[in-house]
CSV table of C-alpha atoms in Angstrom, one decimal:
chain,number,residue,atom,x,y,z
A,95,UNK,CA,54.0,128.4,67.6
A,96,UNK,CA,57.1,128.9,65.4
A,97,UNK,CA,60.7,128.1,66.4
A,98,UNK,CA,61.5,131.7,66.8
A,99,UNK,CA,58.6,132.3,69.1
A,100,UNK,CA,59.5,129.2,71.2
A,101,UNK,CA,63.1,130.3,71.6
A,102,UNK,CA,62.0,133.8,72.6
A,103,UNK,CA,59.6,132.4,75.2
A,104,UNK,CA,62.3,130.1,76.6
A,105,UNK,CA,64.8,133.0,76.8
A,106,UNK,CA,62.2,135.1,78.6
A,107,UNK,CA,61.6,132.2,81.1
A,108,UNK,CA,65.3,131.8,81.7
A,109,UNK,CA,65.8,135.6,82.2
A,110,UNK,CA,62.9,135.7,84.7
A,111,UNK,CA,64.3,132.8,86.6
A,112,UNK,CA,67.8,134.4,86.8
A,113,UNK,CA,66.2,137.7,87.9
A,114,UNK,CA,64.2,135.9,90.6
A,115,UNK,CA,67.3,134.1,91.8
A,116,UNK,CA,69.3,137.3,91.9
A,117,UNK,CA,66.6,139.1,93.9
A,118,UNK,CA,66.4,136.2,96.4
A,119,UNK,CA,70.2,136.2,96.8
A,120,UNK,CA,70.3,139.9,97.4
A,121,UNK,CA,67.4,139.6,99.9
A,122,UNK,CA,69.3,136.9,101.8
A,123,UNK,CA,72.5,139.0,102.0
A,124,UNK,CA,70.5,142.0,103.1
A,125,UNK,CA,68.7,139.9,105.7
A,126,UNK,CA,72.0,138.5,107.0
A,127,UNK,CA,73.3,142.0,107.8
A,128,UNK,CA,70.0,143.3,109.3
A,129,UNK,CA,70.8,142.4,112.9
A,130,UNK,CA,73.0,144.9,114.9
A,131,UNK,CA,74.9,142.0,116.5
A,132,UNK,CA,75.9,140.6,113.1
A,133,UNK,CA,76.9,144.0,111.9
A,134,UNK,CA,79.1,144.3,115.0
A,135,UNK,CA,80.7,141.0,114.1
A,136,UNK,CA,81.3,142.0,110.5
A,137,UNK,CA,82.8,145.4,111.5
A,138,UNK,CA,85.2,143.6,113.8
A,139,UNK,CA,86.3,141.3,111.0
A,140,UNK,CA,87.0,144.4,108.9
A,141,UNK,CA,90.5,144.6,110.5
A,142,UNK,CA,91.4,141.7,108.1
A,143,UNK,CA,92.2,139.2,110.8
A,144,UNK,CA,90.6,135.9,111.8
A,145,UNK,CA,88.7,135.9,115.1
A,146,UNK,CA,87.4,133.2,117.3
A,147,UNK,CA,83.7,132.9,118.2
A,148,UNK,CA,84.5,133.8,121.8
A,149,UNK,CA,86.2,137.0,120.8
A,150,UNK,CA,83.4,138.0,118.4
A,151,UNK,CA,80.8,137.3,121.1
A,152,UNK,CA,82.6,139.7,123.4
A,153,UNK,CA,82.8,142.4,120.7
A,154,UNK,CA,79.1,142.1,119.9
A,155,UNK,CA,78.3,141.9,123.7
A,156,UNK,CA,76.2,138.7,123.3
A,157,UNK,CA,76.3,135.2,124.7
A,158,UNK,CA,78.5,132.6,123.0
A,159,UNK,CA,75.5,130.6,122.1
A,160,UNK,CA,73.9,133.6,120.5
A,161,UNK,CA,77.1,134.4,118.6
A,162,UNK,CA,77.1,130.8,117.2
A,163,UNK,CA,73.7,131.3,115.6
A,164,UNK,CA,74.8,134.6,114.1
A,165,UNK,CA,78.0,133.2,112.7
A,166,UNK,CA,76.1,130.3,111.1
A,167,UNK,CA,73.8,132.8,109.4
A,168,UNK,CA,76.8,134.8,108.1
A,169,UNK,CA,78.5,131.6,106.9
A,170,UNK,CA,75.4,130.5,105.1
A,171,UNK,CA,75.1,133.9,103.4
A,172,UNK,CA,78.7,133.7,102.1
A,173,UNK,CA,79.7,136.8,104.0
A,174,UNK,CA,82.3,135.1,106.2
A,175,UNK,CA,84.4,131.9,106.1
A,176,UNK,CA,85.5,129.5,108.9
A,177,UNK,CA,89.1,128.3,109.2
A,178,UNK,CA,90.0,125.4,111.4
A,179,UNK,CA,93.4,125.1,113.0
A,180,UNK,CA,93.8,122.2,115.4
A,181,UNK,CA,91.0,122.5,118.0
A,182,UNK,CA,90.4,126.1,117.2
A,183,UNK,CA,88.0,127.7,114.7
A,184,UNK,CA,88.6,131.1,113.3
A,185,UNK,CA,86.2,133.4,111.4
A,186,UNK,CA,87.1,136.0,108.8
A,187,UNK,CA,85.5,137.9,106.0
A,188,UNK,CA,85.0,135.9,102.8
A,189,UNK,CA,87.2,138.3,100.9
A,190,UNK,CA,88.0,141.8,99.8
A,191,UNK,CA,84.7,142.0,97.9
A,192,UNK,CA,82.8,141.7,101.2
A,193,UNK,CA,85.0,144.3,102.8
A,194,UNK,CA,84.2,146.6,99.9
A,195,UNK,CA,80.5,146.0,100.3
A,196,UNK,CA,80.6,146.8,104.0
A,197,UNK,CA,82.7,149.9,103.5
A,198,UNK,CA,80.2,151.2,100.9
A,199,UNK,CA,77.3,150.4,103.2
A,200,UNK,CA,79.1,152.4,105.9
A,201,UNK,CA,79.3,155.3,103.5
A,202,UNK,CA,75.6,155.1,102.6
A,203,UNK,CA,74.7,154.8,106.3
A,204,UNK,CA,76.8,157.9,107.2
A,205,UNK,CA,75.3,160.0,104.3
A,206,UNK,CA,74.1,163.2,106.0
A,207,UNK,CA,70.6,164.4,105.5
A,208,UNK,CA,71.7,167.4,107.6
A,209,UNK,CA,75.2,168.1,108.7
A,210,UNK,CA,75.7,166.1,111.8
A,211,UNK,CA,78.6,166.3,114.2
A,212,UNK,CA,80.7,163.2,113.5
A,213,UNK,CA,80.6,160.6,116.3
A,214,UNK,CA,83.3,158.4,114.9
A,215,UNK,CA,86.4,158.5,117.1
A,216,UNK,CA,89.1,160.9,115.9
A,217,UNK,CA,91.8,158.3,115.7
A,218,UNK,CA,89.6,156.0,113.6
A,219,UNK,CA,88.7,158.7,111.2
A,220,UNK,CA,92.3,159.6,110.8
A,221,UNK,CA,93.8,156.2,110.1
A,222,UNK,CA,92.3,152.7,110.2
A,223,UNK,CA,92.3,149.4,108.3
A,224,UNK,CA,89.9,148.7,105.5
A,225,UNK,CA,90.3,144.9,105.5
A,226,UNK,CA,93.9,144.7,104.2
A,227,UNK,CA,94.6,148.3,103.2
A,228,UNK,CA,94.8,151.7,104.8
A,229,UNK,CA,91.7,154.0,105.1
A,230,UNK,CA,90.9,157.3,106.8
A,231,UNK,CA,92.1,160.8,106.3
A,232,UNK,CA,95.7,159.7,106.0
A,233,UNK,CA,94.9,157.2,103.2
A,234,UNK,CA,92.9,159.8,101.3
A,235,UNK,CA,95.7,162.2,101.4
A,236,UNK,CA,98.2,159.6,100.1
A,237,UNK,CA,95.7,158.8,97.3
A,238,UNK,CA,95.4,162.5,96.4
A,239,UNK,CA,99.2,162.7,96.3
A,240,UNK,CA,99.4,159.7,94.0
A,241,UNK,CA,96.9,161.2,91.6
A,242,UNK,CA,98.7,164.6,91.5
A,243,UNK,CA,102.0,163.0,90.9
A,244,UNK,CA,100.6,160.7,88.2
A,245,UNK,CA,101.3,157.5,90.1
A,246,UNK,CA,97.7,156.5,89.3
A,247,UNK,CA,95.6,156.7,86.1
A,248,UNK,CA,93.0,159.5,86.3
A,249,UNK,CA,90.2,157.0,87.2
A,250,UNK,CA,92.4,155.3,89.9
A,251,UNK,CA,91.9,151.9,88.4
A,252,UNK,CA,95.5,151.3,87.5
A,253,UNK,CA,99.0,152.3,88.5
A,254,UNK,CA,101.0,154.2,85.9
A,255,UNK,CA,104.5,152.9,85.0
A,256,UNK,CA,105.8,155.8,87.2
A,257,UNK,CA,103.6,154.8,90.1
A,258,UNK,CA,104.5,151.1,89.9
A,259,UNK,CA,108.2,152.1,89.7
A,260,UNK,CA,107.9,154.5,92.7
A,261,UNK,CA,106.1,151.9,94.9
A,262,UNK,CA,108.6,149.2,94.0
A,263,UNK,CA,111.5,151.5,94.7
A,264,UNK,CA,110.0,152.1,98.2
A,265,UNK,CA,110.0,148.4,98.8
A,266,UNK,CA,106.3,147.6,98.0
A,267,UNK,CA,105.8,144.1,96.7
A,268,UNK,CA,103.2,144.1,93.9
A,269,UNK,CA,101.7,140.9,92.7
A,270,UNK,CA,102.3,140.6,88.9
A,271,UNK,CA,99.2,138.4,88.5
A,272,UNK,CA,96.8,139.4,91.3
A,273,UNK,CA,93.6,137.3,91.8
A,274,UNK,CA,91.7,140.6,92.4
A,275,UNK,CA,92.0,144.1,91.0
A,276,UNK,CA,95.6,145.2,90.8
A,277,UNK,CA,94.5,148.7,91.8
A,278,UNK,CA,91.2,150.5,92.4
A,279,UNK,CA,89.7,153.5,94.2
A,280,UNK,CA,87.9,152.5,97.4
A,281,UNK,CA,85.3,155.0,98.8
A,282,UNK,CA,86.2,156.1,102.3
A,283,UNK,CA,83.1,156.2,104.4
A,284,UNK,CA,84.3,158.8,106.9
A,285,UNK,CA,86.0,161.1,104.4
A,286,UNK,CA,83.6,160.6,101.5
A,287,UNK,CA,86.5,160.5,99.1
A,288,UNK,CA,88.7,157.7,97.7
A,289,UNK,CA,91.6,155.9,99.2
A,290,UNK,CA,93.8,153.2,97.5
A,291,UNK,CA,92.4,149.7,97.3
A,292,UNK,CA,93.2,146.5,95.5
A,293,UNK,CA,96.5,144.7,95.5
A,294,UNK,CA,98.4,148.0,95.4
A,295,UNK,CA,96.6,149.2,98.5
A,296,UNK,CA,97.4,146.0,100.3
A,297,UNK,CA,101.1,146.2,99.2
A,298,UNK,CA,101.3,149.8,100.4
A,299,UNK,CA,99.9,149.0,103.9
A,300,UNK,CA,102.2,146.0,104.2
A,301,UNK,CA,105.1,148.3,103.3
A,302,UNK,CA,104.1,150.9,105.9
A,303,UNK,CA,103.9,148.2,108.6
A,304,UNK,CA,107.2,146.6,107.6
A,305,UNK,CA,109.0,149.9,107.7
A,306,UNK,CA,107.6,150.6,111.2
A,307,UNK,CA,105.9,153.8,109.9
A,308,UNK,CA,102.5,152.7,111.3
A,309,UNK,CA,101.5,150.3,114.0
A,310,UNK,CA,98.4,148.3,114.8
A,311,UNK,CA,96.7,147.3,118.1
A,312,UNK,CA,95.5,143.7,118.0
A,313,UNK,CA,91.7,143.6,118.0
A,314,UNK,CA,91.2,147.2,116.8
A,315,UNK,CA,91.0,148.9,113.4
A,316,UNK,CA,92.7,152.1,114.4
A,317,UNK,CA,96.2,152.6,113.0
A,318,UNK,CA,98.9,154.7,114.8
A,319,UNK,CA,101.5,156.8,113.1
A,320,UNK,CA,105.1,156.5,114.5
A,321,UNK,CA,107.6,159.3,114.7
A,322,UNK,CA,109.6,157.9,111.8
A,323,UNK,CA,106.4,157.4,109.9
A,324,UNK,CA,105.5,161.1,110.2
A,325,UNK,CA,108.9,162.0,108.8
A,326,UNK,CA,108.5,159.4,106.0
A,327,UNK,CA,105.0,160.7,105.1
A,328,UNK,CA,106.3,164.2,104.7
A,329,UNK,CA,109.3,163.1,102.6
A,330,UNK,CA,107.5,160.6,100.4
A,331,UNK,CA,104.0,162.0,100.1
A,332,UNK,CA,104.5,165.7,101.0
A,333,UNK,CA,102.2,165.3,104.0
A,334,UNK,CA,102.4,167.6,107.0
A,335,UNK,CA,100.9,165.4,109.7
A,336,UNK,CA,99.5,166.6,113.0
């Protein structure tokens, strides 16, 4: 067999091994999120905060010992991380990429074969957290405004100079060298349209919280609009809120 044939065979074997490895990795992740209790835990962690095992067992309505096994499975699959502070251990999603995976999975799961009556609570459909940025009807409307006003590039993958200037003038702190995407469209599972993700989405939500325009309830993903927030949304984003 010539050198060329040997190299081609070796490349084929390497490619096959990589494909097998990828398939096994994907299978492990899919298996890790196949149990309803683990899904409940992951959904709770979508609020962007770190939770204790006891808190997560209560959310999933399972015994603490059962929750421990589920958390170990999620840790081993790379979906969550464990943080230790003193005697306490806290669990959180492994990062924004995992939150994006879950949000997309929610969208696929909610895809209507027929037109069902939405069962998601109205407040959660209107405004909620998507890890560290805002989601729901409110977030989609803000995103649409930013597109219309040319604050975003047409594909939503970057702020325009005007958009960056406008957000900074509002008081948003944008990371000049973010470790993730500076800006990206994130598919909203309840609205089936995009809201603002990436570092820009996180900066916007931090700004809204800092200004007191929205509030959060510990342990829940729902976001509440304040009176001053409704005024600000109309002034800044031309939104007439209910």
